CSV table of C-alpha atoms (C1' of nucleotides) in Angstrom, one decimal:
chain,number,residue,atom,x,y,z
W,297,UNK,CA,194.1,130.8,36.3
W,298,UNK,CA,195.7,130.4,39.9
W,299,UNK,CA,199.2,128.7,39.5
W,300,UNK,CA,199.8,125.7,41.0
W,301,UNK,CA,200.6,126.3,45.1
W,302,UNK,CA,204.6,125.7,45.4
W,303,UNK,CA,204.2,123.0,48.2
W,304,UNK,CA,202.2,121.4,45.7
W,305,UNK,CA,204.1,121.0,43.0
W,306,UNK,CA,207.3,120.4,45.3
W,307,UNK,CA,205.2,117.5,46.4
W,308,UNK,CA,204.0,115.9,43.0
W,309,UNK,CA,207.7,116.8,41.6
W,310,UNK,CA,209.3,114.5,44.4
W,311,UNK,CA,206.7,111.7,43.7
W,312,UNK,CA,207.8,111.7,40.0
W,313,UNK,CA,211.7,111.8,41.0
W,314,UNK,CA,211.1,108.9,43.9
W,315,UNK,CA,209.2,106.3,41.7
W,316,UNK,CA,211.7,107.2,38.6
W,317,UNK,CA,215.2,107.2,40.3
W,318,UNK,CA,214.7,106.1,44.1
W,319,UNK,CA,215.4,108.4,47.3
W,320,UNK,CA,218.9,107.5,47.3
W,321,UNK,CA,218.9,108.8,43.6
W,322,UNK,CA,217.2,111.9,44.0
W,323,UNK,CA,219.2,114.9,44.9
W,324,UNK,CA,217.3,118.2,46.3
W,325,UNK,CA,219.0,120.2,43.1
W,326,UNK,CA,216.8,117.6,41.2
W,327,UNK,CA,213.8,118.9,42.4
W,328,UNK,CA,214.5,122.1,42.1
W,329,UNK,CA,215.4,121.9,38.8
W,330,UNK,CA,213.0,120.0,37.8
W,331,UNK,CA,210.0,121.6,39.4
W,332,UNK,CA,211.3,124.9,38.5
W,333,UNK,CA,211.2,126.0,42.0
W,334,UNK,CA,214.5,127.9,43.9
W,335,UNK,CA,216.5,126.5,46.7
W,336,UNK,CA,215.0,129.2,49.0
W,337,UNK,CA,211.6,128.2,48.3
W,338,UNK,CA,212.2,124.6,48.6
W,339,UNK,CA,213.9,124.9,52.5
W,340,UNK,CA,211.1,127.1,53.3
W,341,UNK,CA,208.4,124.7,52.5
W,342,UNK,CA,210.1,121.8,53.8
W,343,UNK,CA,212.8,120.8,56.1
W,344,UNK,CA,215.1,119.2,53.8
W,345,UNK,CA,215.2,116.0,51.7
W,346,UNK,CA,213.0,113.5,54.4
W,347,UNK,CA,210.8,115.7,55.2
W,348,UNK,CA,209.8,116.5,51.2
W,349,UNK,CA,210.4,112.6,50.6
W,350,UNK,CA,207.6,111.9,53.1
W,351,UNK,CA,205.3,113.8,51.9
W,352,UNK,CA,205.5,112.8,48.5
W,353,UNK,CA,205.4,108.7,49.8
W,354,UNK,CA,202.2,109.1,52.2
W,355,UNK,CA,200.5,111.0,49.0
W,356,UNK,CA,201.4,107.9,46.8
W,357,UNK,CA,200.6,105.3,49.5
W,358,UNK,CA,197.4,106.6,49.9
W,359,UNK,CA,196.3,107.3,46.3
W,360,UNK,CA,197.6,103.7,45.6
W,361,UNK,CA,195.2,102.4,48.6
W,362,UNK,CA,192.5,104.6,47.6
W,363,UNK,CA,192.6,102.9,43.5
W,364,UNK,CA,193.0,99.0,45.2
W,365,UNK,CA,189.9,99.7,47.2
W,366,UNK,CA,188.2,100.8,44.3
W,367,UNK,CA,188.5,97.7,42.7
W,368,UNK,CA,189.1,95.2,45.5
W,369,UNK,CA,185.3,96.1,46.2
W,370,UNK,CA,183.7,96.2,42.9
W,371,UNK,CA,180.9,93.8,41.6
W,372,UNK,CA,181.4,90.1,40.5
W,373,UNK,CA,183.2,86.9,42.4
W,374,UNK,CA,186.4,87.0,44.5
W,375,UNK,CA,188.3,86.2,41.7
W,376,UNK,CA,186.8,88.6,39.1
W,377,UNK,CA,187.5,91.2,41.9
W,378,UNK,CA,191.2,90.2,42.3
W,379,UNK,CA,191.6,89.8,38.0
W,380,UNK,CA,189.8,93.7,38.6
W,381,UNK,CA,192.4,94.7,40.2
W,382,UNK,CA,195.7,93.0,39.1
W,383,UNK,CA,194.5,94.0,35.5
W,384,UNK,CA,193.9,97.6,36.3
W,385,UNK,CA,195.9,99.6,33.7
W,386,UNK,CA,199.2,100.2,35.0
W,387,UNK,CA,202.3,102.5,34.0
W,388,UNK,CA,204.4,98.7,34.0
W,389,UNK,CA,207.7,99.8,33.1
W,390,UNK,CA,207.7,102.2,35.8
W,391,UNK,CA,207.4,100.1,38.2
W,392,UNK,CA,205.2,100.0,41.6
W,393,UNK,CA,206.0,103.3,42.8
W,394,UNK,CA,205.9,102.2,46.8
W,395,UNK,CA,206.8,98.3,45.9
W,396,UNK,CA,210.3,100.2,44.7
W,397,UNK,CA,210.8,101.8,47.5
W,398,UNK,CA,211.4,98.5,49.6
W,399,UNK,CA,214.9,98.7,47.9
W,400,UNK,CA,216.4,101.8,49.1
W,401,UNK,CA,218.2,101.6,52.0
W,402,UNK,CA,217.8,105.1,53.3
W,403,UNK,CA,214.0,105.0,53.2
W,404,UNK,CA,213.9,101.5,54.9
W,405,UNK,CA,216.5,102.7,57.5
W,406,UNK,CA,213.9,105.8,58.3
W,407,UNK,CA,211.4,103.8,60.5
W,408,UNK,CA,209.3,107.3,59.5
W,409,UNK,CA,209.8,106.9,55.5
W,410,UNK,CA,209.0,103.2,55.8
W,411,UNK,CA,206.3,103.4,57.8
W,412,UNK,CA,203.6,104.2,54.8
W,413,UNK,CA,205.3,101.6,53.0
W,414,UNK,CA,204.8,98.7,55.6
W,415,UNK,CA,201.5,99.4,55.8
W,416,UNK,CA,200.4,100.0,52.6
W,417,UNK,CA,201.4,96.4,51.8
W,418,UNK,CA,199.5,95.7,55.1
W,419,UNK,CA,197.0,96.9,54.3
W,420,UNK,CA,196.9,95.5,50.5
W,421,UNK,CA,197.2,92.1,51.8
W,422,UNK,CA,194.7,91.6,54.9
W,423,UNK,CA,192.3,93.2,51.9
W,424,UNK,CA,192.5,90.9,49.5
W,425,UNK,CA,193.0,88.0,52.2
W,426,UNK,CA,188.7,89.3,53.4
W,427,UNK,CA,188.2,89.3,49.3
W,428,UNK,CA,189.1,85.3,48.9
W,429,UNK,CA,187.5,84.4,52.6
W,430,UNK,CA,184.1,85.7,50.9
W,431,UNK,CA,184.9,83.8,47.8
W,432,UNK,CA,185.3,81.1,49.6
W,433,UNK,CA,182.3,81.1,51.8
W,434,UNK,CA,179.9,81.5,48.1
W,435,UNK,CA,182.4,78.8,46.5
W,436,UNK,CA,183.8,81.1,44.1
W,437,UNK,CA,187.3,80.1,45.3
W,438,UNK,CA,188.8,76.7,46.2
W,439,UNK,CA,188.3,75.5,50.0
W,440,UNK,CA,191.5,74.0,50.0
W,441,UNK,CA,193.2,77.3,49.8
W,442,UNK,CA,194.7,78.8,52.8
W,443,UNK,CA,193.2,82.4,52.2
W,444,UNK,CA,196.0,84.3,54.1
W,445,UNK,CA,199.2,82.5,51.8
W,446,UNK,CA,197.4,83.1,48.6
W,447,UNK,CA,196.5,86.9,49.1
W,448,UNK,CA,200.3,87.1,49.6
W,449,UNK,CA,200.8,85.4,46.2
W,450,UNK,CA,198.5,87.3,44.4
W,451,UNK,CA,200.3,90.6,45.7
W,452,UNK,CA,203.9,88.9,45.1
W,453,UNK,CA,202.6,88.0,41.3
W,454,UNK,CA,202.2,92.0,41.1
W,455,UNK,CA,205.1,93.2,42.6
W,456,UNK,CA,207.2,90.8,40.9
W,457,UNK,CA,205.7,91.3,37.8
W,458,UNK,CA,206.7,94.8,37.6
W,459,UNK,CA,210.6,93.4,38.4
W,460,UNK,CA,209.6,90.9,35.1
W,461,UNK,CA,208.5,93.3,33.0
W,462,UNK,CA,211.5,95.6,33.8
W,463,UNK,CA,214.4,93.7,33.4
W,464,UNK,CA,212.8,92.5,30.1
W,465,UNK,CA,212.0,96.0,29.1
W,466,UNK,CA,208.9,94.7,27.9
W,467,UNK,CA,205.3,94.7,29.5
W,468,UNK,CA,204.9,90.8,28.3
W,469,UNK,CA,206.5,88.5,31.3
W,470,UNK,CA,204.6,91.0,33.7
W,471,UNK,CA,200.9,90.1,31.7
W,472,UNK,CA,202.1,86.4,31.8
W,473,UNK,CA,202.6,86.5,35.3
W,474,UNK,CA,199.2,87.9,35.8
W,475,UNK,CA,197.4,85.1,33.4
W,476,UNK,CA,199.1,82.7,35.6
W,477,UNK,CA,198.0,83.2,38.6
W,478,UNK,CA,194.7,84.1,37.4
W,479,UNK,CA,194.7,81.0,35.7
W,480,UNK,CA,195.8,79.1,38.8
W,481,UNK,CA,193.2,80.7,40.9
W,482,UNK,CA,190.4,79.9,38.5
W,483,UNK,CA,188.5,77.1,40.0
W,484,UNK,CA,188.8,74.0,38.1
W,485,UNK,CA,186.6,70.9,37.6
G,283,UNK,CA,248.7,81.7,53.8
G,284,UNK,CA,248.3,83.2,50.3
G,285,UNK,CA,246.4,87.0,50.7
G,286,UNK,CA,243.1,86.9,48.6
G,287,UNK,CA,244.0,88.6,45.2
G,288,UNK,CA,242.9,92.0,45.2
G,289,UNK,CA,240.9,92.1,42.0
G,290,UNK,CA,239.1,89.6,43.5
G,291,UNK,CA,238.5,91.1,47.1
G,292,UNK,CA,237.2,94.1,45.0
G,293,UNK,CA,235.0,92.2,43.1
G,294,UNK,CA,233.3,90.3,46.8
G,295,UNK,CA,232.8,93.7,48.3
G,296,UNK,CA,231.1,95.7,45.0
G,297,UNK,CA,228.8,92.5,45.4
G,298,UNK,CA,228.0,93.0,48.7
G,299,UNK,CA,227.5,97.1,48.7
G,300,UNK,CA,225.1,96.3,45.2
G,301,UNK,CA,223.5,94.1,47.1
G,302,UNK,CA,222.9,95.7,50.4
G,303,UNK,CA,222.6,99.8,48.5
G,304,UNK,CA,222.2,99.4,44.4
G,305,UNK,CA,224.4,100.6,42.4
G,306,UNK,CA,223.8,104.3,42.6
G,307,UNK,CA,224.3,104.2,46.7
G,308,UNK,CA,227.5,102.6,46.1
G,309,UNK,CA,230.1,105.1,46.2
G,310,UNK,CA,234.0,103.4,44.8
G,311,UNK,CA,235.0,105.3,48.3
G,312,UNK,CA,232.5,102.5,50.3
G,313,UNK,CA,234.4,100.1,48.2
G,314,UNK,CA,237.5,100.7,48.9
G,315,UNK,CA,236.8,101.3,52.9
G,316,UNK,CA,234.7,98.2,53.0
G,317,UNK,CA,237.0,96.4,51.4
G,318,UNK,CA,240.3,98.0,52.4
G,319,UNK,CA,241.8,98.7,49.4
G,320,UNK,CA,243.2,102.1,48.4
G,321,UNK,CA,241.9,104.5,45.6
G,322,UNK,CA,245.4,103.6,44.0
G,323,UNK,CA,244.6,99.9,43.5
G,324,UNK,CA,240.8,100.2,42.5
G,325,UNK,CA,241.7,102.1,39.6
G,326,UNK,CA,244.7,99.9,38.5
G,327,UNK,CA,242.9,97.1,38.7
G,328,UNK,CA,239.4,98.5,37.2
G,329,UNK,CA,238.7,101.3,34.6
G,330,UNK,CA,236.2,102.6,37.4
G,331,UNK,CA,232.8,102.4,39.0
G,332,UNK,CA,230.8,100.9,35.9
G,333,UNK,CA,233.6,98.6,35.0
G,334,UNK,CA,233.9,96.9,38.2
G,335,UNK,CA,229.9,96.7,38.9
G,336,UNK,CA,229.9,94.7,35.7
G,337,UNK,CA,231.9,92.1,37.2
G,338,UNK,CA,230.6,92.2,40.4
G,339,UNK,CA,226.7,91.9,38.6
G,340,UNK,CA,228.2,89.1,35.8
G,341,UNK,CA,229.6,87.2,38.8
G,342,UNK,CA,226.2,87.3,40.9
G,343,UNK,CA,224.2,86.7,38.2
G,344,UNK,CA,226.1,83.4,37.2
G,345,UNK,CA,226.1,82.3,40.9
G,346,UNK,CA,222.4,82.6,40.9
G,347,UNK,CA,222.0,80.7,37.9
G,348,UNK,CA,224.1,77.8,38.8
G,349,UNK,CA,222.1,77.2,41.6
G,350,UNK,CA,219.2,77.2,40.4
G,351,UNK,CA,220.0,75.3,38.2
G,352,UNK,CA,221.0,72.7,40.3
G,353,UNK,CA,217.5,72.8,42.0
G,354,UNK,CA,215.6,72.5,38.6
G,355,UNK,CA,217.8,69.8,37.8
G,356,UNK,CA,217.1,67.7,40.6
G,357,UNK,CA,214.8,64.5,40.8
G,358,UNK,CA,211.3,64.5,41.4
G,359,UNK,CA,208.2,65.9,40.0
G,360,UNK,CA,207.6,69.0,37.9
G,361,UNK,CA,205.8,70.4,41.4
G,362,UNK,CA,208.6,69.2,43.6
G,363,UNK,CA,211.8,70.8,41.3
G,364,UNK,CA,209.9,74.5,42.0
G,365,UNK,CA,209.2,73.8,45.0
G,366,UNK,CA,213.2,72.8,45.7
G,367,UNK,CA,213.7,76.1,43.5
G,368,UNK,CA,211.5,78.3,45.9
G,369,UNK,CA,212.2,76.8,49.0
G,370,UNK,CA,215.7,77.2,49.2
G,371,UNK,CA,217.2,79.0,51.5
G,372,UNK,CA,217.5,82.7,51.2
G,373,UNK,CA,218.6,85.2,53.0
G,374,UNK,CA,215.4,86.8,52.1
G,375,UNK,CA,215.7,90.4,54.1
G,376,UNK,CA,218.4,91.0,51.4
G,377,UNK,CA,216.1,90.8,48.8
G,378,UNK,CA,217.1,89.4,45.4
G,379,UNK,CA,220.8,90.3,44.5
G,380,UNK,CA,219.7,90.5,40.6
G,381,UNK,CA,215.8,91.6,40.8
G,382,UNK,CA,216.8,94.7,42.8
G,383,UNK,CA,218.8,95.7,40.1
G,384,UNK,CA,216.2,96.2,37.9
G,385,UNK,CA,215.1,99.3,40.5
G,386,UNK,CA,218.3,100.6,39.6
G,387,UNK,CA,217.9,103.7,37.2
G,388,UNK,CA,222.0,104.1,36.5
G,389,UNK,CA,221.8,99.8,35.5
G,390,UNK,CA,219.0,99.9,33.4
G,391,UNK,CA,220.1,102.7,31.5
G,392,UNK,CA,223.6,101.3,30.8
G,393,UNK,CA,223.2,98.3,28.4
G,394,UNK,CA,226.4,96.7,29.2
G,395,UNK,CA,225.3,96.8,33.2
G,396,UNK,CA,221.7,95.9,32.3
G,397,UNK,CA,222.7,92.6,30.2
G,398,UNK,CA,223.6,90.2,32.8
G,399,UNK,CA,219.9,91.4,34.7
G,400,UNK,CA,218.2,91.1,31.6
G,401,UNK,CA,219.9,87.4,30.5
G,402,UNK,CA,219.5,86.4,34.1
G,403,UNK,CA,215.4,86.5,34.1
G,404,UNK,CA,215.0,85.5,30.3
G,405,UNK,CA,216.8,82.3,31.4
G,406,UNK,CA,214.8,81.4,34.6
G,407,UNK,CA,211.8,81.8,32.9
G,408,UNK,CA,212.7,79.5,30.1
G,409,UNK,CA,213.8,76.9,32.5
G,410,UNK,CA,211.4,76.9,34.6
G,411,UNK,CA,208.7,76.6,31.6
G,412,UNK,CA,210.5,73.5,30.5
G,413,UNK,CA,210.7,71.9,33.6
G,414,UNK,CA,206.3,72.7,33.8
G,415,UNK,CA,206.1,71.5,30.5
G,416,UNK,CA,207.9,68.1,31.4
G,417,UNK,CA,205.4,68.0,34.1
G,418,UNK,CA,203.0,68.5,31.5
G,419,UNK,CA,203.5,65.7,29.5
G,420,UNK,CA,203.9,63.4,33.0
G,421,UNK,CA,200.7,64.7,34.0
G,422,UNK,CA,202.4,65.9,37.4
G,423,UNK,CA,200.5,69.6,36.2
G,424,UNK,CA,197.6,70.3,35.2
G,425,UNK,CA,197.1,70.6,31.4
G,426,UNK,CA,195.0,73.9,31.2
G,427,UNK,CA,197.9,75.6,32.8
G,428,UNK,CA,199.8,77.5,30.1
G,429,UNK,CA,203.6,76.6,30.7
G,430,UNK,CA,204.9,80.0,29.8
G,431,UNK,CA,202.3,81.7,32.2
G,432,UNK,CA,203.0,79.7,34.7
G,433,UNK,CA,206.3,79.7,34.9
G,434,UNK,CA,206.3,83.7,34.6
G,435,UNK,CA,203.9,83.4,37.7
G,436,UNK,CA,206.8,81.2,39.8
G,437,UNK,CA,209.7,83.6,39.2
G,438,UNK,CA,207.1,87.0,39.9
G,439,UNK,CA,206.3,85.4,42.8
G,440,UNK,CA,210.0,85.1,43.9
G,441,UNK,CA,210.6,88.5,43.6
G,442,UNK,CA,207.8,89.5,45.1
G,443,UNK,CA,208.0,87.8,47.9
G,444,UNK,CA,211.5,89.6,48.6
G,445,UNK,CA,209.2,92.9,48.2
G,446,UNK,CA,206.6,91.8,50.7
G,447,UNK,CA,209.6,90.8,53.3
G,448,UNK,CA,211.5,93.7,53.0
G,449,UNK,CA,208.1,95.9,53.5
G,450,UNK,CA,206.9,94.0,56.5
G,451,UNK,CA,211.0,93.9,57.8
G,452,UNK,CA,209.9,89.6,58.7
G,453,UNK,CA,210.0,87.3,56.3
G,454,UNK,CA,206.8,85.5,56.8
G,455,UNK,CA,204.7,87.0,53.9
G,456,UNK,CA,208.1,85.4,51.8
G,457,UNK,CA,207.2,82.3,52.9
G,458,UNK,CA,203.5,82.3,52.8
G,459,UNK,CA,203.6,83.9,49.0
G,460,UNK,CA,205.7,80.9,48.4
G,461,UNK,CA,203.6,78.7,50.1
G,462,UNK,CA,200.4,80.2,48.3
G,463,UNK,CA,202.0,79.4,44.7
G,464,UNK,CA,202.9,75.9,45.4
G,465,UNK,CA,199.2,75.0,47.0
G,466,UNK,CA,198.4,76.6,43.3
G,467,UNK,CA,200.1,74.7,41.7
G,468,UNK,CA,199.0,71.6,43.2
G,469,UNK,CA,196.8,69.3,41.3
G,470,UNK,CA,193.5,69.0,43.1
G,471,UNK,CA,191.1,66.2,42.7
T,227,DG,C1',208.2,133.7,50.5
T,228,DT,C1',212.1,133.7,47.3
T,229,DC,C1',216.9,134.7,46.0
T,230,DT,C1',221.9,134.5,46.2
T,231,DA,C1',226.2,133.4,48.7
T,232,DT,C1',228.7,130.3,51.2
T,233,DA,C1',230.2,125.9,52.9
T,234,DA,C1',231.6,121.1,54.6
T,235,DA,C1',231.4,116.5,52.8
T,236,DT,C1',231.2,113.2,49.2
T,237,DA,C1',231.5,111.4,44.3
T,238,DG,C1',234.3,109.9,40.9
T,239,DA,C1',238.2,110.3,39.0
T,240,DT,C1',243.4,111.7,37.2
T,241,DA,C1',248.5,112.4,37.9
T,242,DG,C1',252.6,111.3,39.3
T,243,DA,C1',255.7,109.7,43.1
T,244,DC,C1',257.4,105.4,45.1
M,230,DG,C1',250.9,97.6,42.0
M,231,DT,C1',250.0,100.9,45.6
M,232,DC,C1',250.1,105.5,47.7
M,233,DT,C1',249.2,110.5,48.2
M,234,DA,C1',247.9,114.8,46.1
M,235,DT,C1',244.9,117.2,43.4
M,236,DC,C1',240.6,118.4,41.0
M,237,DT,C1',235.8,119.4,39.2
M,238,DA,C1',231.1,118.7,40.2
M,239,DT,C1',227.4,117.4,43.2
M,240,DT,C1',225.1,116.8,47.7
M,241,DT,C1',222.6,118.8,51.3
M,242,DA,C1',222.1,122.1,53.5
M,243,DT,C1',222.5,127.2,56.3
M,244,DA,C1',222.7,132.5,56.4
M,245,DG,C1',221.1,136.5,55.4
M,246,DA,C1',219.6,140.0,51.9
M,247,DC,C1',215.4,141.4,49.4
DNA sequence: GTCTATAAATAGATAGAC
DNA sequence: GTCTATCTATTTATAGAC
């Protein structure tokens, strides 16, 4: 049994503190209290709060790209791999733990915190933009939809799905959300 | 030249600080240096922190409603009322003065604070589902659309869109989500 | 590498004078 | 009603011993 490396669990501690309470609302005596890990340690792993904070939002950016990819390339039509991916099992209540961090002004002031946050959504969009330009090309999806504008809807459904779901406390208006615009993009006679 | 009440100037600036920084970045120090009031008054005149974000979120929320419901009201088709609904203008870098709320971990877990965020979204869905379900019986929307879905779809898409402009720092993928939903929801031949 | 001590600034009030 | 003083806890570290 080799414990778990202290930059490590620092890391994965912050991610959990981030997507629960925010940057603003996650105070360096939280992590260390929460990860079990002293004050000493913590400055000597890391420069302070940003420093920490980026680590932990690159880690989720990527792992978040990493499971959309998954999916996004998959078998079946354009709009089985979309429905693959907007129905992925999600932790809903939560909420989208980079989508949340477009509301805190400290990380959106840090051009360096934001940056893995601009591009993830980037990145999200172009993808499924190339997913419904192949679906279109095999007439899985409707020529008369601009592929660019509804890639951006199918990632607004998402994020503001979670924001449904939330302020409901209940996972229901975020899988209506999703049945709509799964409904809407289903080709129709 | 009568001054603006005080209460009131309170009320204005806790707006704009929960709207720019959420509730937990809002320190009642900001408020009363934004807003030029002493500690003196703010307490006089409020119980404290919680008790004036409550009127500052009850306020907001009720704006917000009264204008849209102004748009849904409107004439025209089922189509054209959303589309009067999501095309207003926005000052969309802000995000959504109620759905960012719902990031907020001090609001949600206060039930008095989280009422207004909760009532807010119950209502817009509802509104919005009879306005498609008019549409519905006008055949202005397509009848294998579910109404509930649908609607859930238009509001997620909203408050996504705010998510996708404040990630990207333009507003364009705002206006392209929107954009996307309403060639959706478009009957096609 | 980790621990404890220290510290300036802020958060969120309360108390009492005016 | 408004102002200043005071207060406890937290925030975000730095310094130096071990």
């Amino acid at each position: 049994m080799i414990s778990v490396d202290t930059s490590e669990r620092l890391i994965e501690t912050t991610r959990d503190l981030l997507w629960e309470r925010g940057y603003v609302g996650t105070s360096p005596k939280a992590i260390q209290q929460r990860s079990g890990i002293g004050q000493g340690s913590m400055y000597h792993h890391f420069d302070g709060k940003p420093d920490l904070a980026l680590a932990a939002i690159t880690r989720t950016a990527e792992e978040l790209r990493a499971q959309a990819e998954a999916e996004l390339t998959g078998p079946g039509t354009a709009v089985e791999r979309v429905a693959a991916y907007l129905r992925r099992e999600r932790e809903v209540l939560r909420g989208c733990p980079v989508g949340r961090l477009t509301q805190d002004p400290d990380v959106m002031a840090d051009p360096t915190l934001r940056g893995p946050v601009q591009e993830t959504f980037a990145w999200i969009r172009s993808r499924i933009t190339d997913v419904l330009n192949e679906g279109r090309e095999r007439g899985e999806v409707d020529a008369v939809l601009d592929p660019v504008a509804t890639a951006a809807t199918v990632v607004a459904v998402l994020q503001g799905g979670y924001v449904l779901a939330r302020a409901a406390g209940s996972v229901e208006p975020f899988t209506q959300a999703i049945d709509g615009v799964l409904g809407l993009l289903t080709p129709r006679a």
